[in-house]
Coordinates of C-alpha atoms in Angstrom, one line a residue:
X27 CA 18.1 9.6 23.0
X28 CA 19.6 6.5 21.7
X29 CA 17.5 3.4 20.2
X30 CA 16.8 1.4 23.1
X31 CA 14.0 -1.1 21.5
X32 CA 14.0 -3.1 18.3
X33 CA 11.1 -4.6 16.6
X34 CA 11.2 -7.4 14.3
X35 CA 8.9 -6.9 11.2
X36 CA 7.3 -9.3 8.5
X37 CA 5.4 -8.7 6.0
X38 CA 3.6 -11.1 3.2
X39 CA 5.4 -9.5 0.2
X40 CA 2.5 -8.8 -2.1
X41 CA 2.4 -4.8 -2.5
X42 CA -0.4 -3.9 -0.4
X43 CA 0.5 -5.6 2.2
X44 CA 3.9 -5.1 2.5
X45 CA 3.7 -0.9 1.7
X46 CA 1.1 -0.7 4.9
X47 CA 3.2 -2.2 7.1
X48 CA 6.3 -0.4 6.0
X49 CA 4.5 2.8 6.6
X50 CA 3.0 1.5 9.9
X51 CA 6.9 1.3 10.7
X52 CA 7.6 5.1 9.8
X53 CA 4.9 6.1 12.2
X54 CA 6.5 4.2 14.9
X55 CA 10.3 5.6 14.6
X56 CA 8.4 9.0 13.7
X57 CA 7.1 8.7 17.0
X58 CA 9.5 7.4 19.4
X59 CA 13.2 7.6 19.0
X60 CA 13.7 4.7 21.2
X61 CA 12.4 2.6 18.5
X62 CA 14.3 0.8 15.7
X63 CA 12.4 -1.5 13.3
X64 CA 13.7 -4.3 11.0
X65 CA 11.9 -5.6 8.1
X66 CA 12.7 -8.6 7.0
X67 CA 11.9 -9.5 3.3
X68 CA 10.7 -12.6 1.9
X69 CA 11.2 -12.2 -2.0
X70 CA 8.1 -13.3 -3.8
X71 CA 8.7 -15.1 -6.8
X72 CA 5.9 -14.0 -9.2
X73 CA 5.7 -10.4 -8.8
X74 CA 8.8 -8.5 -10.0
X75 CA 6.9 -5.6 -8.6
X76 CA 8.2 -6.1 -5.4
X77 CA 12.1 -5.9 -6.0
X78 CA 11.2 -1.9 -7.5
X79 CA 8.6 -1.2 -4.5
X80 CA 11.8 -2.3 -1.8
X81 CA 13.8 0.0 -3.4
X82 CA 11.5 2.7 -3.4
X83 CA 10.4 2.2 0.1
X84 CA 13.9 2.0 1.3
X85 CA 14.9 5.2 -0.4
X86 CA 11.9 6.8 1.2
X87 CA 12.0 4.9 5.3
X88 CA 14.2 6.7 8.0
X89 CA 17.3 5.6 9.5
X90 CA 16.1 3.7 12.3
X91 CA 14.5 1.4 9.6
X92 CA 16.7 -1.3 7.8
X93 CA 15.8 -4.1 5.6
X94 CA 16.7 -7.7 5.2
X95 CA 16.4 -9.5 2.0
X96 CA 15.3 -13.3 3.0
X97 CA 16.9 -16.0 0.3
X98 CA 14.7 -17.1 -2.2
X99 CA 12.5 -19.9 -1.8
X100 CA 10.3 -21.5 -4.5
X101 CA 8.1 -23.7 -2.9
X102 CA 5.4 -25.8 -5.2
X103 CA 2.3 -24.6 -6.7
X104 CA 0.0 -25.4 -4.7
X105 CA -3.9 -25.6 -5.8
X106 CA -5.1 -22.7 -4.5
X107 CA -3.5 -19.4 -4.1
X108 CA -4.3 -19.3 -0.4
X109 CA -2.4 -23.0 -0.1
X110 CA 0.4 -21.6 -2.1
X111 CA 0.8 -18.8 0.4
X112 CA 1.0 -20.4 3.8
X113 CA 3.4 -23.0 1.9
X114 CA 5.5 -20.0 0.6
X115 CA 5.5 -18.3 4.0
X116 CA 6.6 -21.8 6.0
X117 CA 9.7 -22.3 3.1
X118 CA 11.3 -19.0 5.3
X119 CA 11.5 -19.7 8.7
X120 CA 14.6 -21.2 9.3
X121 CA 15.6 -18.0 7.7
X122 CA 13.4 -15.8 9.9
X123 CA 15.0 -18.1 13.0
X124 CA 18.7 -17.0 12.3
X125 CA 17.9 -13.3 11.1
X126 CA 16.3 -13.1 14.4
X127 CA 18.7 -15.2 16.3
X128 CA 21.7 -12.3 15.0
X129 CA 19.4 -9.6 16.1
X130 CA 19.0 -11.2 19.5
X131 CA 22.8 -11.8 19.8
X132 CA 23.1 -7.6 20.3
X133 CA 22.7 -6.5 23.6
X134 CA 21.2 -2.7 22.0
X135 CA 18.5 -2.2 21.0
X136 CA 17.3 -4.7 22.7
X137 CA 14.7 -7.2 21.3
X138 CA 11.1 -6.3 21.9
X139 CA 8.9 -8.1 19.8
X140 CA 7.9 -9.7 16.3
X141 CA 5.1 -8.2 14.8
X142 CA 3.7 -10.2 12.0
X143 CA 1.3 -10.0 8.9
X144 CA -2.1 -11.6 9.2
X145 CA -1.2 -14.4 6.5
X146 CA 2.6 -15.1 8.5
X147 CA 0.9 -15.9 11.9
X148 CA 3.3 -19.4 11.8
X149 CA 6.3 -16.6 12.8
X150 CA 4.7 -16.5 16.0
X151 CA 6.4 -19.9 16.3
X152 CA 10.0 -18.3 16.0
X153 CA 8.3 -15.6 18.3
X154 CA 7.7 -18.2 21.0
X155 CA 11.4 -19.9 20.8
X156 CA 13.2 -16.8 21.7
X157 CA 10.4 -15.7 24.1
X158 CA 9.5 -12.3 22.9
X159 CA 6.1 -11.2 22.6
X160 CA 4.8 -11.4 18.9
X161 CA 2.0 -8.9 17.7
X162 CA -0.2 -9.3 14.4
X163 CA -0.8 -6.5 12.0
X164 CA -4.3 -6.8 9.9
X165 CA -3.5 -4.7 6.7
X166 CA -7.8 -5.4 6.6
X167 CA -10.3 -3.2 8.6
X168 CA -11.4 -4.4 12.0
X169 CA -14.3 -6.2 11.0
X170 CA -12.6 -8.8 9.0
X171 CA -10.7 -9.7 11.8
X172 CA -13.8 -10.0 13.9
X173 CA -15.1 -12.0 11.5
X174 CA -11.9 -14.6 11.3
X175 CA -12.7 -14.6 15.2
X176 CA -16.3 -15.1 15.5
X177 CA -16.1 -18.1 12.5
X178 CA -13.0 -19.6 14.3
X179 CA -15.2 -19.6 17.5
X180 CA -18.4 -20.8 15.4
X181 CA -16.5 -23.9 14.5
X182 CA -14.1 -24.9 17.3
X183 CA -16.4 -24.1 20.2
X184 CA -19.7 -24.1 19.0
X185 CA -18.8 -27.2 16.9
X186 CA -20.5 -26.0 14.0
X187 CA -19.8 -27.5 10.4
X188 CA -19.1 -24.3 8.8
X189 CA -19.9 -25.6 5.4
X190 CA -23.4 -26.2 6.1
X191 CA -23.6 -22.2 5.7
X192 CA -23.0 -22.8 1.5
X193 CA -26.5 -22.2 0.2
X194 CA -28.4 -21.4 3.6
X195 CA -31.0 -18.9 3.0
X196 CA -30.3 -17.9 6.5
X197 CA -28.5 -14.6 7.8
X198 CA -25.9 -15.1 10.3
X199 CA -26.1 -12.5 13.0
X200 CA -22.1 -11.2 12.8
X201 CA -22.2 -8.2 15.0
X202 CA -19.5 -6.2 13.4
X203 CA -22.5 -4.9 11.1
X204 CA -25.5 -3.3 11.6
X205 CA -27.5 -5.9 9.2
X206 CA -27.4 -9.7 9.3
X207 CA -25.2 -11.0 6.6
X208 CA -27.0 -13.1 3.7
X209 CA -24.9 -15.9 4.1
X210 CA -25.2 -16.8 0.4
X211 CA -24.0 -13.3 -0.5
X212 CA -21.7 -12.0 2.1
X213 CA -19.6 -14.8 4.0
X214 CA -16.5 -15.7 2.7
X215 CA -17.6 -19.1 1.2
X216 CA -14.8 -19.9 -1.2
X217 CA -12.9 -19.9 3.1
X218 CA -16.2 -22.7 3.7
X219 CA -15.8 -24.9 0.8
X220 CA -12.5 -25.4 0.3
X221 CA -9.3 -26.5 1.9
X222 CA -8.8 -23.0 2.3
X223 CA -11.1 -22.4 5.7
X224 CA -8.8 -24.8 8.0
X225 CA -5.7 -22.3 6.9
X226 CA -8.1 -19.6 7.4
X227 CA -9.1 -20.7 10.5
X228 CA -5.4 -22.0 11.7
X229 CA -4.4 -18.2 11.0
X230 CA -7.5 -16.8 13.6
X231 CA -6.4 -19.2 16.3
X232 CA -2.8 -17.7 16.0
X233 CA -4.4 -14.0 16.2
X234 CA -5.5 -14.9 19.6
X235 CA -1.7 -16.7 20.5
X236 CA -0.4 -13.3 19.9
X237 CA -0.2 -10.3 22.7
X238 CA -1.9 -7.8 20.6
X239 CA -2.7 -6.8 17.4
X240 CA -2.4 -3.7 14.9
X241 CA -5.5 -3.3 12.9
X242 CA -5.2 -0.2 10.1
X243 CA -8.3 1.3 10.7
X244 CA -9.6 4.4 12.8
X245 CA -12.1 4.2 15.5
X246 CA -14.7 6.0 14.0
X247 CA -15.1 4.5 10.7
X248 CA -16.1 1.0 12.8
X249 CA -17.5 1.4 15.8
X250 CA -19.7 -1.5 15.8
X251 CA -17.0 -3.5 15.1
X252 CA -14.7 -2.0 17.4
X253 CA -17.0 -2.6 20.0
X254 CA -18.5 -6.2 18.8
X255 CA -14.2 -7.5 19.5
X256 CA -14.8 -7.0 22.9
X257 CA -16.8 -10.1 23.1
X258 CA -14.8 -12.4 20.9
X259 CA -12.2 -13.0 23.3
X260 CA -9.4 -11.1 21.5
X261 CA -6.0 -10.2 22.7
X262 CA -5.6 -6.3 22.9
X263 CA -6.1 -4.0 19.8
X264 CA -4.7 -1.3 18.4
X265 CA -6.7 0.8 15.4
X266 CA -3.7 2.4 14.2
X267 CA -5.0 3.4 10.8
X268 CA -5.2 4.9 8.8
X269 CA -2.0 3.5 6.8
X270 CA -1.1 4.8 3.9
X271 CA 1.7 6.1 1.3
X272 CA 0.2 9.4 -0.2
X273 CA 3.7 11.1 -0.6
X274 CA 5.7 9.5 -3.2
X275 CA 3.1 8.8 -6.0
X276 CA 2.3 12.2 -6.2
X277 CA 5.4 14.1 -6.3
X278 CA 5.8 12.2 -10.4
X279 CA 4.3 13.7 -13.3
X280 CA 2.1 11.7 -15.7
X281 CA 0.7 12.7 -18.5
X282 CA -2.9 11.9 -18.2
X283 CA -2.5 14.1 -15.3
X284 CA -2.4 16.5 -17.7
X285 CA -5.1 15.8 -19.2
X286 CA -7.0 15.7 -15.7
X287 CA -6.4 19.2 -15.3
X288 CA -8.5 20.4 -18.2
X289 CA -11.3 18.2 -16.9
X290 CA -13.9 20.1 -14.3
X291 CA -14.4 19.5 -10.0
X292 CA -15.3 15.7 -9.1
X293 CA -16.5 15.1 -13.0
X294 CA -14.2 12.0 -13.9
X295 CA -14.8 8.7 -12.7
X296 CA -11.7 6.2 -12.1
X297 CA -12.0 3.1 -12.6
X298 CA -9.1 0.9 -10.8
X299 CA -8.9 -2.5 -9.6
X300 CA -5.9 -3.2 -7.3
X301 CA -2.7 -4.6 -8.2
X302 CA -3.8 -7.9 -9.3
X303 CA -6.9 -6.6 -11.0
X304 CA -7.8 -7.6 -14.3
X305 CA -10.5 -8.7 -16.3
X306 CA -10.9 -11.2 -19.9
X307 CA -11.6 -9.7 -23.0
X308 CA -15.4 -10.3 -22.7
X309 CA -15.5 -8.2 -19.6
X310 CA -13.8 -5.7 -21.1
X311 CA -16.3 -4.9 -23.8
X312 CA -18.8 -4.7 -21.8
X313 CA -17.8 -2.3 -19.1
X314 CA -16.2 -0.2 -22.5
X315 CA -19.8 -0.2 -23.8
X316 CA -21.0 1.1 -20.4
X317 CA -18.4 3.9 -20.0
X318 CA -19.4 4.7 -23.2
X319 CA -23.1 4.8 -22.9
X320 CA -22.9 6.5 -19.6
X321 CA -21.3 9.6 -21.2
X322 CA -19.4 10.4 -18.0
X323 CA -15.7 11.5 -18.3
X324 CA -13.6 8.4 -17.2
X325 CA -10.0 7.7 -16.5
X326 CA -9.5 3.7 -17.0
X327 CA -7.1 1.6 -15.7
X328 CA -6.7 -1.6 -18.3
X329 CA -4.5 -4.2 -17.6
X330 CA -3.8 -7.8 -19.2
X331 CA -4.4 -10.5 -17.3
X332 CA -1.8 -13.3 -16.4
X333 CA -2.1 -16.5 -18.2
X334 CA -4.1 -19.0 -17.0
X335 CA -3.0 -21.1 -14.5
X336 CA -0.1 -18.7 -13.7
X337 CA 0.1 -17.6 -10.8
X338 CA 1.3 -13.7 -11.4
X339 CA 0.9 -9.9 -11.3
X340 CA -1.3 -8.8 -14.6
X341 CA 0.9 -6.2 -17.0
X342 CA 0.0 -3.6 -19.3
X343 CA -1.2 -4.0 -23.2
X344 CA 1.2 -2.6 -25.6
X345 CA -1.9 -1.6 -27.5
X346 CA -5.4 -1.6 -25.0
X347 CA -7.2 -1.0 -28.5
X348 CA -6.5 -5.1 -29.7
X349 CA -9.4 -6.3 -26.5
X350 CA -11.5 -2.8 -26.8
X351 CA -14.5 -2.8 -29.2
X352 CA -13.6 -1.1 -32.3
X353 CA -13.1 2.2 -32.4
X354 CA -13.9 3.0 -28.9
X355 CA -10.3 4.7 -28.2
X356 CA -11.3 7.2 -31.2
X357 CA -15.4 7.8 -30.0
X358 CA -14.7 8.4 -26.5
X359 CA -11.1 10.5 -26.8
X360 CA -13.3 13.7 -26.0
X361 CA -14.1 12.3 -22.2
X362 CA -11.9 9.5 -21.5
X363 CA -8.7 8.0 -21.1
X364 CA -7.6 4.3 -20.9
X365 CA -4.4 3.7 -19.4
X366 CA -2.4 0.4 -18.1
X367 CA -0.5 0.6 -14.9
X368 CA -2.2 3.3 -12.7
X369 CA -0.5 6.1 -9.7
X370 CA -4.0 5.2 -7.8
X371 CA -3.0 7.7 -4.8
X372 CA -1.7 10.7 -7.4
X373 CA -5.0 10.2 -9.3
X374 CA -7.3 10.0 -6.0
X375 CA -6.1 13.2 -4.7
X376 CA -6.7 14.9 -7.5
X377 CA -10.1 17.4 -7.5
X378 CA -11.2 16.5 -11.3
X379 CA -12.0 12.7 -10.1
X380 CA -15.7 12.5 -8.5
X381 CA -16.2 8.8 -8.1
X382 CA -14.2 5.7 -8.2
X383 CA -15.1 1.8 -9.7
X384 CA -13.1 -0.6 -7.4
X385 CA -12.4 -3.6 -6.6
X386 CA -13.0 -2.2 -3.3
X387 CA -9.2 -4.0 -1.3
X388 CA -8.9 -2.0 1.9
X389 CA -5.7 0.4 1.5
X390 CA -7.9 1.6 -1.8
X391 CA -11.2 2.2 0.4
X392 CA -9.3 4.1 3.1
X393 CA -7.5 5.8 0.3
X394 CA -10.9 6.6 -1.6
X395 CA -11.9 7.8 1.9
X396 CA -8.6 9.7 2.8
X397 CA -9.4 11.8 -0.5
X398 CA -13.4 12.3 0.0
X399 CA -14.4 10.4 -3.5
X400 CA -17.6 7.9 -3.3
X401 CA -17.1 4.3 -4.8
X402 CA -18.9 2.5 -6.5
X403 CA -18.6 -1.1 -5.5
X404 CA -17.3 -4.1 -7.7
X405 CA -15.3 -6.4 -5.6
X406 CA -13.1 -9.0 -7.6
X407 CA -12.9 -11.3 -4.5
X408 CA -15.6 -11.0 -2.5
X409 CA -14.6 -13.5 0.2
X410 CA -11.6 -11.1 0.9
X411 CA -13.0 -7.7 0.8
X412 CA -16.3 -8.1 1.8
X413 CA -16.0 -6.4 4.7
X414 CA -14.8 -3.4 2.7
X415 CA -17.8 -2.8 0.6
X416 CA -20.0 -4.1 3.3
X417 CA -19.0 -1.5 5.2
X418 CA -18.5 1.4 2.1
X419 CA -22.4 0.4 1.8
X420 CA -23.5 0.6 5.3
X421 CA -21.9 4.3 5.6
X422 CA -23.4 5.6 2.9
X423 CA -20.7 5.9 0.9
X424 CA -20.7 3.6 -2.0
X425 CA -23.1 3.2 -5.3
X426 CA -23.3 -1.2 -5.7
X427 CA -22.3 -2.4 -9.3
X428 CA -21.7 -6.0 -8.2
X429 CA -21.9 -7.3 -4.5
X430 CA -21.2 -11.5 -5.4
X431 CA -18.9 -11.3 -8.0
X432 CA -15.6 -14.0 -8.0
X433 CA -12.4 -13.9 -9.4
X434 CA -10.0 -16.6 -8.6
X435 CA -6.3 -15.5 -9.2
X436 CA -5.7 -18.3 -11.3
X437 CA -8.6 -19.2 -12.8
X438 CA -10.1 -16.1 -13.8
X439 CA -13.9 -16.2 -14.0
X440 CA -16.2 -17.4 -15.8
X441 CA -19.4 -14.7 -15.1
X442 CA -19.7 -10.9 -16.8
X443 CA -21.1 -8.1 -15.6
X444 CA -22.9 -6.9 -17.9
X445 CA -23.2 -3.3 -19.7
X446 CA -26.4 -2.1 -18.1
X447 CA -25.2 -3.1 -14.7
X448 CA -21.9 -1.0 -14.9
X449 CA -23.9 1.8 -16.3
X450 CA -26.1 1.8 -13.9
X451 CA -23.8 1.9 -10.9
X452 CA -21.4 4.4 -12.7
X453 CA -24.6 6.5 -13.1
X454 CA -25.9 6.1 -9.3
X455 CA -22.1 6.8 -8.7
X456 CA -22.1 10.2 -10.9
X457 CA -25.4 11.5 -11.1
X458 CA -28.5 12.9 -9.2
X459 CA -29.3 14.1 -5.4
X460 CA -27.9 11.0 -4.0
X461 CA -24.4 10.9 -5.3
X462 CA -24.5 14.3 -4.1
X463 CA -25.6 13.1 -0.5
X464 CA -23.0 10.3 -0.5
X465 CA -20.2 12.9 -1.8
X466 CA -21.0 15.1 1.3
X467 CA -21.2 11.3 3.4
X468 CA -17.4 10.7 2.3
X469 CA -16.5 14.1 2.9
X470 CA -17.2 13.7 6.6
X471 CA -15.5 10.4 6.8
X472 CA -12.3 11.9 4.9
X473 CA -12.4 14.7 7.7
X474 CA -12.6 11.6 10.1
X475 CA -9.9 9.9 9.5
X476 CA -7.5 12.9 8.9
X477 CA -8.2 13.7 12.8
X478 CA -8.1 10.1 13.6
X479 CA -4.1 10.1 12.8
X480 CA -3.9 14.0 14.5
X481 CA -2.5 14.6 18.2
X482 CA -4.8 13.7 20.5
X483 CA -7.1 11.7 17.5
X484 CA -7.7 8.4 18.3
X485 CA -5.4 6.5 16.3
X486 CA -3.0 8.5 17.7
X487 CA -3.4 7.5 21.0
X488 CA -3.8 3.7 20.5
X489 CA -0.4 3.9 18.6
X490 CA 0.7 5.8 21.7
X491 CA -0.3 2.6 24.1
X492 CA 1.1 0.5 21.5
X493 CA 4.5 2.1 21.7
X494 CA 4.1 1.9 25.4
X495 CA 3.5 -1.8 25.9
X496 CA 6.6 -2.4 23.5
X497 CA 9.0 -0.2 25.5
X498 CA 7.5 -0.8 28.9
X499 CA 8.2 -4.6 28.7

């Protein structure tokens, strides 16, 4: 059968993003051979990460899947990272106009729909000139898009000043969890206080503009707040998750993989913390001196941070011994390994790794999930990912080492965790009757979401009514 329906793709170009929605596009053409996708590609200008992950990708996509590299726009720094963004993403829609406008011009495949990233929801706007439908695609789990819905509603139709929430001993009742959530602890306050909530909130009004939206999650890891979106007033939804690239990562060879294989089942822990993770020298020491202390095996991914006030990826240390505490590399080269950039997927799947310290972004919980290994909690912006770890928590499937802590991308941060608090966690992550119960928790949720994405699973299906009300229209 020939390609009959074309979809219109775009991403926000920072890796984890961008890779989930790629792969979301594989399912589809997997799928349906009616389908043909285009991704169109804003180049980001700080992260020469993305140039090698294009490649890659495009090596690695079917046919029916084509990308278009957007020109290059630099738009100014703006204060926040958040600002910079929806500046960045506004700079390319003239661009996204006239790439859309040529696809238009073809009479096959014909034109079905735009479907956007979270953080691009102004391309609904170029969705709305050429009068095709436009979907939204939340690289997140369901319940932070319940959550951008229920404080979108809290302030334009309750009225309520959002930022009398900072410091309220209160909890706010958000139904997507099973417990009230402290609001000093788990609300997205750096969205409250700053200029950042009105973008926030400008992107959640869009979410409801569109005609449905593709969440990567599976039913059964969020029930509640499957069910809790039916009374938010959202446009259909589609759990189509979950989303992720297990395939090319693993077919390398590295050689602490090597090492790996000489260590016993589930006895190292991994610590990892996303592609922008990184932490000041300070920090460093102390979570060495816990990983030490702990005695646990450990594989460690260490990577510089960005200069301050730049607005970039982190990179590896030439030599990780110059911020380590002396002598450290020698002491612990009978259990552990530091390494800079790390294969997280190759590394997850992989039998010796029992528990994992991260920053807890969504594609690495639903990875950590996908592979049965327990986290142990430690998000580096907790306005972002709470619902991740809030949830990881809930389930049963996560040890806390911090729950509140705040790293601005630019910035840095100016608090440390200290050693006894990452030993701990690493410990409650390792050891005794209750990691084992939470191993056996994750085990079942792995099992979960493998069936989730199976015929007849219910991921499955949704992205079976999904292709549906695409080709139907």
């Amino acid at each position: 059968m020939s390609t009959t329906s074309e979809l219109v793709f775009i991403p926000l170009p920072i890796i984890g993003h961008l890779v989930s929605m790629v792969e979301m596009a594989k399912l589809l053409v997997d799928r349906d051979d009616r389908l043909s996708v285009t991704v169109l590609i804003m180049k980001f200008p700080f992260d020469s990460m993305i140039d090698s992950s294009v490649e890659s990708l495009t090596a690695s996509v079917a046919t029916r899947i084509r990308f278009v590299l957007l020109p290059l726009q630099i738009p100014s720094l703006e204060t926040s990272p958040m600002a910079f963004l929806y500046r960045f993403v506004e700079s390319h829609k003239a661009n996204v106009r006239q790439a859309v406008a040529n696809l238009s011009a073809c009479s096959l495949p014909r034109l079905k729909g735009l479907v956007v990233d979270m953080m691009c929801t102004s391309m609904i706007d170029v969705a709305v000139e050429f009068n095709i439908p436009s979907y939204v695609f939340i690289p997140s789990g369901m319940a932070y898009l319940g959550l951008m819905l229920y404080l979108q509603s809290l302030q334009d139709e309750q009225r309520m000043d959002l930022t009398t929430l900072n410091g309220s001993d209160a909890e706010l009742a958000f139904p997507c969890f099973a417990n009230p959530l402290p609001a000093t602890k788990f609300l997205p306050l750096e969205l409250l206080m700053k200029e950042d909530r009105q973008i926030s909130m400008g992107h959640a009004r869009r979410y409801r503009e569109s005609k449905g939206i593709l969440v990567n999650t599976f039913a059964e890891l969020e029930p509640r707040a499957v069910e809790a979106l039916a009374g938010l007033g959202a446009p259909v939804v589609y759990p189509v998750g979950p989303i992720l690239n297990i395939e090319v990562e693993s077919k390398k060879s590295f050689e602490f993989l090597d090492w790996l294989h000489q260590q016993p089942d589930a006895s190292v822990v991994f610590l990892c913390f996303g592609s922008h993770g990184s932490f000041d020298e300070d920090q460093v020491k102390e979570i060495a001196c816990a990983l030490e202390r702990s005695r646990c095996r450990f594989l460690w991914s260490l990577r510089r941070p960005p200069a301050k006030g730049k607005l970039e990826a982190p990179c590896d240390y030439a030599d990780p011994a110059e911020v380590l505490p002396e002598g450290f590399i020698d002491r612990t080269a009978g259990v552990g390994r530091v390494i800079g950039w790390a294969p997280q997927v190759a590394i997850l799947a992989h039998q010796a790794i029992g528990g994992f310290v991260s920053h807890c972004g969504w594609n690495s919980t639903l990875e950590s999930i996908w592979f049965g290994v327990p986290i142990a909690t430690w998000p580096h912006y907790a306005e972002q990912q709470f619902n991740a770890f809030q949830l990881v928590v809930e389930l049963g499937l996560a040890a806390e080492i911090k729950m509140d802590y705040r790293r601005d991308l630019i910035k840095g941060s100016d608090s440390i965790v200290m050693a006894d608090e990452i030993e701990g966690g690493i410990r409650r992550l390792m050891e005794g009757e209750k990691a084992e119960e939470r191993r056996k928790k994750v085990k079942e949720a792995s099992e979960k979401s493998r069936k989730a994405l199976m015929e007849g699973g219910s991921s499955y299906l949704s992205l079976g009514r999904f292709i549906e009300d695409v080709t139907s229209q």
